[in-house]
XYZ file of C-alpha atoms in Angstrom:
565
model
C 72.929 27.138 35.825
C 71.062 25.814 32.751
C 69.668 21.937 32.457
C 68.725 20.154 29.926
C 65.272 18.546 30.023
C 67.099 14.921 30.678
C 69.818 16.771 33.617
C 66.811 18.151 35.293
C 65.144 15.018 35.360
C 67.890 13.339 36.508
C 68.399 15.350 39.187
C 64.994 15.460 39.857
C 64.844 11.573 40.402
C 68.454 11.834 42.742
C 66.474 14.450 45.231
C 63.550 12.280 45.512
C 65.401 8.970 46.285
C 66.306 9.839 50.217
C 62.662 10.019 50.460
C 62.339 6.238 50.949
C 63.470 6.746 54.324
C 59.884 7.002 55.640
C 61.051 9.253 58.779
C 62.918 12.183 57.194
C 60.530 12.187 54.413
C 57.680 13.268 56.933
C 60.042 15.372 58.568
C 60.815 17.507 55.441
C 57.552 17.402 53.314
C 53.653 17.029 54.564
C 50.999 16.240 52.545
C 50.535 19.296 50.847
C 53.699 19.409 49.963
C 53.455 16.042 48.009
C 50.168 17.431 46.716
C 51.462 20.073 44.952
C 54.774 18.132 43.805
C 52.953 15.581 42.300
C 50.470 18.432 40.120
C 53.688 19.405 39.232
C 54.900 16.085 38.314
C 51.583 15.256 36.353
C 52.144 19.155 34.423
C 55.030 18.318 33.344
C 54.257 14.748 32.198
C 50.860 16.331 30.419
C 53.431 18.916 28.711
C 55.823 15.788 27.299
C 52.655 14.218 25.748
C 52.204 17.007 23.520
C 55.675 17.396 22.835
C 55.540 13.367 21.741
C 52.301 14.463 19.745
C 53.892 17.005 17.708
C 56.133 14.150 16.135
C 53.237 11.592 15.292
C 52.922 11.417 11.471
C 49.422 13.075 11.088
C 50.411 16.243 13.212
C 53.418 17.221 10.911
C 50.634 17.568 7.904
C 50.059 21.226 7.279
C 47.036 21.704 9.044
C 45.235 22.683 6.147
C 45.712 18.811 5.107
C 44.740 17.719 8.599
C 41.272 19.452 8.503
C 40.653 18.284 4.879
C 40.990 14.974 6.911
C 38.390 16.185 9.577
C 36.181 17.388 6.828
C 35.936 13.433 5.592
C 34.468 12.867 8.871
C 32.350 15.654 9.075
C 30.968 15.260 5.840
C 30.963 11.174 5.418
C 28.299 8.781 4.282
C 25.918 9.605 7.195
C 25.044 13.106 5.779
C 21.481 12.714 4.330
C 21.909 13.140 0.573
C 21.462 16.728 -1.127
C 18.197 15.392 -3.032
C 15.928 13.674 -1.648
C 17.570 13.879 2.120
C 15.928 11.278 4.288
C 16.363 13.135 8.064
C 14.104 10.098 9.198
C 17.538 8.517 9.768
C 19.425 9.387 12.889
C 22.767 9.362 12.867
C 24.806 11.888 15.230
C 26.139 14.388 13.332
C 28.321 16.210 15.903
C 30.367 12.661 16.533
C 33.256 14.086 14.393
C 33.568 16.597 17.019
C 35.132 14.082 19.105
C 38.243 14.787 17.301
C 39.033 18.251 19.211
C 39.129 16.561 22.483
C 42.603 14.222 21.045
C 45.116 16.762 21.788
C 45.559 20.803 21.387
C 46.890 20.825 17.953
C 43.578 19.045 17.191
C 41.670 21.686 18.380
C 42.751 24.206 17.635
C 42.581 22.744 14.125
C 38.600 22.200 14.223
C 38.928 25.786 15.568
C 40.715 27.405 12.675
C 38.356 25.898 9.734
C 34.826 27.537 9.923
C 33.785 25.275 6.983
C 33.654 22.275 9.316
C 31.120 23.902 11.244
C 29.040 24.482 8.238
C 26.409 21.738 9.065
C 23.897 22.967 11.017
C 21.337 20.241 12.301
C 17.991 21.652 14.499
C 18.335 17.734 16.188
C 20.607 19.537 18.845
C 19.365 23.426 18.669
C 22.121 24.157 21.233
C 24.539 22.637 18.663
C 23.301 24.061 16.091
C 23.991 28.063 17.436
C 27.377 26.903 18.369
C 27.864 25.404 14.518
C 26.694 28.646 13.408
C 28.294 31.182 14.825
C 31.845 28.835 14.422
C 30.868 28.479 10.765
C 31.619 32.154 10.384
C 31.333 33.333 6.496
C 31.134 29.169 5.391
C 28.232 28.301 3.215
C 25.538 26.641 4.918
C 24.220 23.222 5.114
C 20.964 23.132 7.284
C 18.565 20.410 8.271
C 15.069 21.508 10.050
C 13.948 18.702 11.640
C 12.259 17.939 15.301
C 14.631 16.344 18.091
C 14.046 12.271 18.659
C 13.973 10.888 22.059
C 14.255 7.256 20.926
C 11.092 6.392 19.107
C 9.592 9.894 20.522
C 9.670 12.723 19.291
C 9.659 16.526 20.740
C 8.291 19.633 19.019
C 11.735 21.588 18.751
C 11.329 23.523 15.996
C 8.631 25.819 17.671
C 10.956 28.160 19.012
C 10.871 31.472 16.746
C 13.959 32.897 18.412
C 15.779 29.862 16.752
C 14.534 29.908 13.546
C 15.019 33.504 13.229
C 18.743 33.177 14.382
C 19.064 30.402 11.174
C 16.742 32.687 8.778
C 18.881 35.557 9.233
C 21.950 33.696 7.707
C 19.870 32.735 4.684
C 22.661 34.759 2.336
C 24.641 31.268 3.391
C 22.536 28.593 2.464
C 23.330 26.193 -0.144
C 21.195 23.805 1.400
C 17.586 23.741 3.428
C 15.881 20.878 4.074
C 12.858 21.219 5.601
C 11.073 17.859 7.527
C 8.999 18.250 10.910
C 7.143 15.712 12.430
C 4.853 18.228 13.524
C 2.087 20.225 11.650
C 3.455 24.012 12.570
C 5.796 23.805 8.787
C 3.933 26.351 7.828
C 5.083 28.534 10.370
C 8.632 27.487 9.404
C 9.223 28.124 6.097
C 7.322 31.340 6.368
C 10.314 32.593 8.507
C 12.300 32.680 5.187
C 11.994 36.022 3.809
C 15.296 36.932 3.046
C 17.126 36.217 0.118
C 19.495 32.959 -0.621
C 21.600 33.789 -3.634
C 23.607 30.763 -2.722
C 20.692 28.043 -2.184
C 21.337 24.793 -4.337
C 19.251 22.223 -3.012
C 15.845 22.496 -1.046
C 13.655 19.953 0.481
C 10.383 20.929 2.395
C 8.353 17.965 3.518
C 5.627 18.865 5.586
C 1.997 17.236 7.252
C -0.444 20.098 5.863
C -4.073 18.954 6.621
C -6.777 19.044 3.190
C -8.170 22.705 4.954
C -5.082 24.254 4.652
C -3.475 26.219 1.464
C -1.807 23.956 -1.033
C -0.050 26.692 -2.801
C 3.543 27.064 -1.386
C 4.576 30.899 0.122
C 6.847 32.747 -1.438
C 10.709 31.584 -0.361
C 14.099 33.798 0.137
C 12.029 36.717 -1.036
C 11.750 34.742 -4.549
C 15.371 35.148 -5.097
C 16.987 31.727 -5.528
C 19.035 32.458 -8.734
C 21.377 29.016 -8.415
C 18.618 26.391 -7.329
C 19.644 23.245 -8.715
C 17.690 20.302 -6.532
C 14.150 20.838 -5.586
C 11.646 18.549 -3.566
C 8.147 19.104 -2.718
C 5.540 17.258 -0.722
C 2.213 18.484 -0.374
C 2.083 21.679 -2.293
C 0.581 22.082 -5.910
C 1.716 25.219 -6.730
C 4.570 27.909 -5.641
C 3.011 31.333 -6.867
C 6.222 33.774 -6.432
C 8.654 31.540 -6.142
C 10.850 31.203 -9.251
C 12.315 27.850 -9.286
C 12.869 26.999 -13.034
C 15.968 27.840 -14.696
C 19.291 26.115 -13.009
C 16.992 23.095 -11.557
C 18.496 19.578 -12.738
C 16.324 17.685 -10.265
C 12.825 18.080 -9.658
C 10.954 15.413 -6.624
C 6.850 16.483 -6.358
C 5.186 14.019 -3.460
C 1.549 14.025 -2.341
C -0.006 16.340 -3.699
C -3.807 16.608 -3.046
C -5.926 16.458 -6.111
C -7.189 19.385 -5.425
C -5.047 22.382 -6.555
C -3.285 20.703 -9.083
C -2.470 22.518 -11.941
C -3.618 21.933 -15.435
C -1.628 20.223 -17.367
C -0.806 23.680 -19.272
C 1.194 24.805 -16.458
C 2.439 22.025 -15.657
C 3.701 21.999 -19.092
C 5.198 25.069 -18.791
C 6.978 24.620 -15.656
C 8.416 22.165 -17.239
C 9.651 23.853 -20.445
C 11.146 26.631 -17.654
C 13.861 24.333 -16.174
C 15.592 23.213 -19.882
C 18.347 21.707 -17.656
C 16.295 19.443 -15.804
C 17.872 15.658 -15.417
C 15.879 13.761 -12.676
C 12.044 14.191 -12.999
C 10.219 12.233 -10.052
C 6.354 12.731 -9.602
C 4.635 10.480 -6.902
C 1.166 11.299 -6.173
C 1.495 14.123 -8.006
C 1.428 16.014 -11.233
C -0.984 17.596 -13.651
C -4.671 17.520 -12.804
C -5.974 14.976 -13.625
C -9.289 16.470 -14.953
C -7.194 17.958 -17.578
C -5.295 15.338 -18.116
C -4.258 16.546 -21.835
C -2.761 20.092 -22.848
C -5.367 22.620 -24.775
C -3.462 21.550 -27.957
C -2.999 18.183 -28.116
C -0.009 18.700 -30.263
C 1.737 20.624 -27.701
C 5.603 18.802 -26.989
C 7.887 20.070 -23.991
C 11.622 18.187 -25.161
C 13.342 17.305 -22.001
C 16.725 16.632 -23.773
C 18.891 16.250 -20.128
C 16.572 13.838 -18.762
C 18.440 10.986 -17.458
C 15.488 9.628 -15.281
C 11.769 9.989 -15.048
C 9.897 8.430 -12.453
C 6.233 8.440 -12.402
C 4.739 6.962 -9.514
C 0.642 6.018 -8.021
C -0.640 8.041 -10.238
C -4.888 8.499 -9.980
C -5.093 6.425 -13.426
C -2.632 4.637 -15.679
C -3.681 6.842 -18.863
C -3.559 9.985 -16.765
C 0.009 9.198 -17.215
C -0.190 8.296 -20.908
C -1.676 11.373 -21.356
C 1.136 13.655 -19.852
C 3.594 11.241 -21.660
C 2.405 12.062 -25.122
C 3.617 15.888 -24.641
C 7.147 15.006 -23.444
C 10.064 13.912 -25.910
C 12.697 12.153 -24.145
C 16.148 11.153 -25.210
C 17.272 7.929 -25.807
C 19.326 7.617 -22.315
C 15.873 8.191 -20.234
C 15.688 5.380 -17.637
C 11.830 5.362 -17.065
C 10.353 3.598 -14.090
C 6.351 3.770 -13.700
C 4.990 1.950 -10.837
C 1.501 1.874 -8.691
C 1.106 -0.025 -5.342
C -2.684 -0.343 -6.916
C -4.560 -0.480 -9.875
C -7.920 -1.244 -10.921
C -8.827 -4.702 -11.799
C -9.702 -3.700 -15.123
C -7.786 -4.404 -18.564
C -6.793 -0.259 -17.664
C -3.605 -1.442 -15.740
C 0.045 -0.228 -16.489
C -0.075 -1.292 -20.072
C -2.391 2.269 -20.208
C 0.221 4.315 -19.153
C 2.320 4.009 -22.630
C 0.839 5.954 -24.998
C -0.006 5.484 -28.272
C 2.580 7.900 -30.506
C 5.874 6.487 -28.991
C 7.631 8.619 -31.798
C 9.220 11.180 -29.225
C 9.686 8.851 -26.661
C 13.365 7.297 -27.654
C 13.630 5.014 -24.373
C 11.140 2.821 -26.285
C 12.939 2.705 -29.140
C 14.991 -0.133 -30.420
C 13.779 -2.401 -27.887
C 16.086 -5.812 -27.454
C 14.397 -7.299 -24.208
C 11.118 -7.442 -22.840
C 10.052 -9.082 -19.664
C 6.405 -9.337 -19.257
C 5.243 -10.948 -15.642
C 3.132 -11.207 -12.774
C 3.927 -9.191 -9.885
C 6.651 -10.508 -8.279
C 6.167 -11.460 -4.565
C 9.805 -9.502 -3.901
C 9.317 -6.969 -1.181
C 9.579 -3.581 -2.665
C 8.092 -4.606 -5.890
C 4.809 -2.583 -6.975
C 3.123 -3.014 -10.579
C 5.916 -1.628 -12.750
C 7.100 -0.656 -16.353
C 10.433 0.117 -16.436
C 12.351 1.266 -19.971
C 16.369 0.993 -19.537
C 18.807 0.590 -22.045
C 16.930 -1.120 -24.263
C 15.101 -3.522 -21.815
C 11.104 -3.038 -20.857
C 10.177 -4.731 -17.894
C 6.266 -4.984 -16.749
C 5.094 -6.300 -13.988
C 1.066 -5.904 -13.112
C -1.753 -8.014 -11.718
C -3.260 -10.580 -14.656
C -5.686 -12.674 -14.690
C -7.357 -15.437 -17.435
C -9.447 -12.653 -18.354
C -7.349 -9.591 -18.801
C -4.444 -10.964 -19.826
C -5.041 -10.928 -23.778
C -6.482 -7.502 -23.753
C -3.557 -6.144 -21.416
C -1.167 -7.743 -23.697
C -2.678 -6.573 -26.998
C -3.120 -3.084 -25.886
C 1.159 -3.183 -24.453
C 2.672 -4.869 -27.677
C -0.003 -2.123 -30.038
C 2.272 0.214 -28.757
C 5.613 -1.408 -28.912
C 7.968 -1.451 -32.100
C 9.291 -4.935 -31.518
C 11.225 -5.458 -34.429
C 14.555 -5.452 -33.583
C 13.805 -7.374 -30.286
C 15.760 -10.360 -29.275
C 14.922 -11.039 -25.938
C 11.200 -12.210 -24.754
C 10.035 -13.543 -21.403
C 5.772 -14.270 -21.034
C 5.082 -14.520 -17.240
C 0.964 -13.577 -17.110
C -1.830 -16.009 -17.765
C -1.142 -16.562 -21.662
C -3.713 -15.158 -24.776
C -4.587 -17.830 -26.904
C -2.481 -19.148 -30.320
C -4.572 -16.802 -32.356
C -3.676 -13.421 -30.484
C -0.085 -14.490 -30.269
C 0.349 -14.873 -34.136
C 0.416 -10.761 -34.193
C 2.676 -9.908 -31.528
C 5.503 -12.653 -33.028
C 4.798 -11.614 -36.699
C 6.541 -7.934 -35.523
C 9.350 -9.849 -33.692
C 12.069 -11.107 -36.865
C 15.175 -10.476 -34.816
C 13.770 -12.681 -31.751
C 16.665 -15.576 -30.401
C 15.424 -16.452 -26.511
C 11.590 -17.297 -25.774
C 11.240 -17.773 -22.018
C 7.825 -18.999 -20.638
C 8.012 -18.393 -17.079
C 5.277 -20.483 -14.552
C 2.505 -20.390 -17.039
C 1.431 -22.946 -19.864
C 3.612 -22.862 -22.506
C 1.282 -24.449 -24.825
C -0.282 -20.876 -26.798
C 3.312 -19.372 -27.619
C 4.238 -22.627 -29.148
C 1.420 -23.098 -30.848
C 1.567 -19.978 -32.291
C 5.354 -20.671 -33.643
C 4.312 -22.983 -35.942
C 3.218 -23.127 -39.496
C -1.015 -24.335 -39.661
C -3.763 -23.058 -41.066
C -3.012 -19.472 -41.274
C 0.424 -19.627 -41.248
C 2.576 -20.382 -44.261
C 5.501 -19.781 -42.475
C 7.293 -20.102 -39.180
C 7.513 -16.692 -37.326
C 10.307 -15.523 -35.575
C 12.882 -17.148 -38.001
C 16.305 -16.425 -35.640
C 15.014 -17.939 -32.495
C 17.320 -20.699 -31.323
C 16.804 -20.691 -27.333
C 13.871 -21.697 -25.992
C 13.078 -21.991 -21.804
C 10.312 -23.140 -20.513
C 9.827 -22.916 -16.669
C 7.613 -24.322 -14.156
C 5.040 -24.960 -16.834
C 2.508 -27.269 -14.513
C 0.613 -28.507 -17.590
C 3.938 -29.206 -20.146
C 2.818 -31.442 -22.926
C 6.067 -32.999 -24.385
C 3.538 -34.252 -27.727
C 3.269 -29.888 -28.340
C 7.326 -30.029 -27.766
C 7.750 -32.572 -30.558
C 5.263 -31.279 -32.925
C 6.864 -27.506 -32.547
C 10.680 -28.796 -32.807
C 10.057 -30.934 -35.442
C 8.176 -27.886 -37.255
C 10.984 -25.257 -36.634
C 13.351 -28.369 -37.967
C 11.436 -28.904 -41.224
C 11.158 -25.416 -41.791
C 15.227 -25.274 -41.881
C 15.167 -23.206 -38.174
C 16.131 -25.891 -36.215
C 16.352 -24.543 -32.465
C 19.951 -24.573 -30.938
C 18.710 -24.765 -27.121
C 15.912 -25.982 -24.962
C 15.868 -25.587 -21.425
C 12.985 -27.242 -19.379
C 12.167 -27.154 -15.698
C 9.802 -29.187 -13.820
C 8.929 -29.491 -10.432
C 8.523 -32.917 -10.923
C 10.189 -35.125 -12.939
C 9.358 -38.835 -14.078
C 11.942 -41.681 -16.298
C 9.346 -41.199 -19.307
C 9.695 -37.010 -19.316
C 13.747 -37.880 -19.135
C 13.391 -40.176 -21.887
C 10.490 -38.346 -23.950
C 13.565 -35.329 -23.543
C 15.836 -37.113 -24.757
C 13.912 -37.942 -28.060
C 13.988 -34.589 -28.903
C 17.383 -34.207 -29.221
C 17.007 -35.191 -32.784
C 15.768 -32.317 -33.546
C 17.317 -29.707 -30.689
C 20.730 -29.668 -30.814
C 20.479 -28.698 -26.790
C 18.338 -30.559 -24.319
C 19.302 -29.560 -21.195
C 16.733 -30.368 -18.272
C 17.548 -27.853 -15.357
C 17.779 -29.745 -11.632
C 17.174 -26.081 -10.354
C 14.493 -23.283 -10.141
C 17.070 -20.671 -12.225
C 16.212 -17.446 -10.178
C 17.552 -15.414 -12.624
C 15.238 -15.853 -14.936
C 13.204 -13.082 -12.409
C 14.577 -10.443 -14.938
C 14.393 -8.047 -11.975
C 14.504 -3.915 -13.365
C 17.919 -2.443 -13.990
C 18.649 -0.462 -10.632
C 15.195 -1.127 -9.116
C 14.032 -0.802 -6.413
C 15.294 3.043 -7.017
C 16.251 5.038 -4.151
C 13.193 7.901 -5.481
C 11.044 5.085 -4.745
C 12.491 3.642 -1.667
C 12.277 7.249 -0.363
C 8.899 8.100 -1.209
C 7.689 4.915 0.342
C 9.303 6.140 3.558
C 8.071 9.095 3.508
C 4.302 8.504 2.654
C 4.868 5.551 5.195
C 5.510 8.048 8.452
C 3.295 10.551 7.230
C 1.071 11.846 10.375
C -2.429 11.898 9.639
């Protein structure tokens, strides 16, 4: 006779309810027996929770959908970044895993996809062969890096039988990154002989001591046809390796001075990868005893750039020099920084150089922001071109500052700038006169924490000045100016009102703040149509860089930080 699921359980329940009489229940069954009844019981109960599983929501999805879904996890924000990875960070990348242990249907999903076994990660090596040989025919995602033990680390990647079981699936690869804590690398990438026809992104960070060969081996048997991302630390050259053509982005970190190649090469390296978009160079670059090409003339046009970052260079015009044989398009965002420079008038402002003509990021200029290092953590000496907007931060002092200022603004075309904020110990009236005679499109003056008094000054008609400069400016700010002398306020608004350029805006802060400054403000709005005394230190007026501090930076930095010595 057949039952249905519900008879059988009903009469299931009916034969079991006479065993509440306590005596003919141990006559009939003995502990065994209720043993093995109750596995049975717990079988079948196992067997209607996947049979209530099949009817959630997410396991009717065709399971093609359903591993798409597993892939999100697999592949979420915790996988290090194609270009410049940072595998410093350690977050578990077998947690998606978890998902397989849910219910069958589950597993047998993770199972049936190969490609979301495709990241392979030396952290676990016992993982890793499992990921591999489940990966199948997936392309290949691989991370070389020793195992952590909390803040310790152990020496995994010593084991030749494992890295030959990964090198012989280099025909997968379409990424390597490469970043022991220990100094056997060498040994490492050296196990790459084969070919990776696939290989889009590569990373090799290693600790190689100043006795050991700065020249990289040859990869993959020199065959890496679709390289797009490339990053380097440590080596100068890569004889044999053929790296040019499909790269977009380019990362070069610590290299030792010596080895590096002339700027010739270097040029032509360059002029190899046409396609290039992100150029990063920290501690490294041409040699800097040759810091210019054998023809001066030489230019390398790097018309996909969309960011160059130049950063602790040996000297500020090494990187002038390498500057004047690039052409960049407008678009460039350039960032130039240096943790230190010399205390010399050679700081930052020596890294522009002086034929800007291919250089279009410098173009056109509408803001500049001229300052003292700021105190903000993660904030190095910097010049930084974006969109119009040059920001410069360096180390001034009384001394330096007019020099450093005359030798930036020589190089600027400042004539359609708008936008000016003076941060650095101030040049006197006289050197000022130049720079605002090639600003006629200037509307906002900010003087930020340093006398005011030159810059004024240097607004108004005297003795060498017929006219007012700067005709269109009509907002002026001055902030934290210790030494503010309200008699130079009058005498320059009522000069910019006589001259018919009345000023639309002034905007004064002072630490302190006496009834005779209110009132002595308040005068002047006969000739300011806005006198607006600020109750506030306005932070924004710390015209921090567009996008700074960028993650090239923030990555180099942590990298040169954990170096191994």
């Amino acid at each position: 006779m057949d039952l249905s699921p519900f008879q059988l359980a009903d009469t299931l329940l009916g034969n079991l309810a006479p065993l509440g009489d306590l005596r003919r229940t141990r006559e009939e069954f003995n502990v065994d027996d209720l043993d093995r009844l109750e596995a049975k019981l717990v079988s079948a109960l196992r067997s209607i929770g996947v049979l209530r599983n099949a009817f959630a929501p997410i396991n009717i999805l065709p399971r093609e959908i359903l591993a798409h879904i597993f892939g999100m996890l697999a592949f979420d924000d915790t996988v290090p970044s194609s270009f410049l990875p940072d595998l410093s960070i350690r977050d578990d990348p077998h947690l998606w895993t978890q998902v397989g242990h849910v219910c069958r249907h589950w597993r047998e999903t993770v199972l049936a996809f190969p490609f979301l076994w495709s990241t392979i990660d030396s952290d676990s090596a016992l993982a890793a062969l499992t990921f591999l040989d489940r990966s199948a025919a997936s392309t290949l995602r691989v991370y070389l890096r020793d195992a952590a033990y909390g803040s310790r680390y152990s020496p995994s990647l010593e084991r030749a039988r494992f890295m030959q079981s990964i090198a012989h699936h280099s025909q997968r690869f379409a990424e390597m990154h490469i970043q022991p804590k220990f100094r056997y690398g060498s040994n490492i990438i050296r196990s790459l002989q084969h070919p990776s026809p696939k290989l889009k992104a590569l990373s090799i960070v290693l600790n190689i001591g100043k006795d050991e060969s700065q020249a990289l081996p040859t990869l993959f048997d020199g065959v890496t046809p679709n390289l797009e991302q490339l990053t380097l630390a440590n080596f100068t050259t890569w004889p044999g390796n053929h790296f040019g053509p499909n790269l977009t982005h380019l990362c070069l970190l610590a290299q030792h001075a010596r080895g590096r190649m002339p700027t010739d090469d270097f040029l032509d390296f360059l002029q190899s990868a046409p396609k290039l978009q992100e150029l990063v160079l920290v501690d490294a670059g041409p040699a800097s005893s040759h810091a210019g090409a054998s023809d001066p003339h030489r230019i390398i046009a790097l018309d996909n750039l969309r960011t160059l970052q130049l950063g602790n260079w040996t000297a500020p015009e090494t990187v002038g020099a390498f500057l004047s044989h690039i052409a960049l398009p407008k678009s460039t965002r350039v960032h130039i920084w240096a943790e230190r420079c010399s205390h010399t008038i050679d700081t930052l402002t020596m890294a522009v150089p002086a034929d800007l003509v291919r250089l279009q990021p410098f173009h056109g200029l509408k803001t500049i922001h001229c300052t003292a290092r700021p105190t903000t953590r993660g904030y190095p000496q910097l010049l930084s071109v974006v969109d119009g907007a040059l920001v410069f931060y360096s180390t001034f002092s009384a001394t330096t500052a007019p020099a450093a200022l005359a030798s930036l603004f020589d190089r600027l075309d400042t004539r359609a700038l708008e936008e000016l904020t003076v941060g650095i110990e101030c040049a006197p009236e006289l050197a000022w006169q130049p720079i605002l005679a090639e600003m006629p499109r200037l509307r906002t003056l900010t003087v930020l924490r340093r006398p005011s008094r030159p810059l004024l000054a240097a607004l108004c008609r005297g003795d060498t000045l017929d006219e007012a400069l700067c005709p269109l400016l009509e907002r002026v700010s001055i902030i934290d100016d210790t030494v503010l002398s309200t008699v130079r306020l009058f005498l320059f608004a009522l000069d910019r009102a006589e001259c018919g350029l009345p000023l639309r805006e002034l905007n004064l802060y002072a630490r302190t703040c006496s009834s005779r400054l209110e009132s002595e403000l308040h005068e002047l709005g006969q000739y300011i149509e806005r006198v607006e005394q600020l109750k506030d230190n306005p932070v924004d007026v710390e015209r921090l860089a567009a996008g700074w501090p960028t993650e090239a930076y923030e990555w180099a930095m942590r990298q040169m930080a954990t170096r191994r010595p």
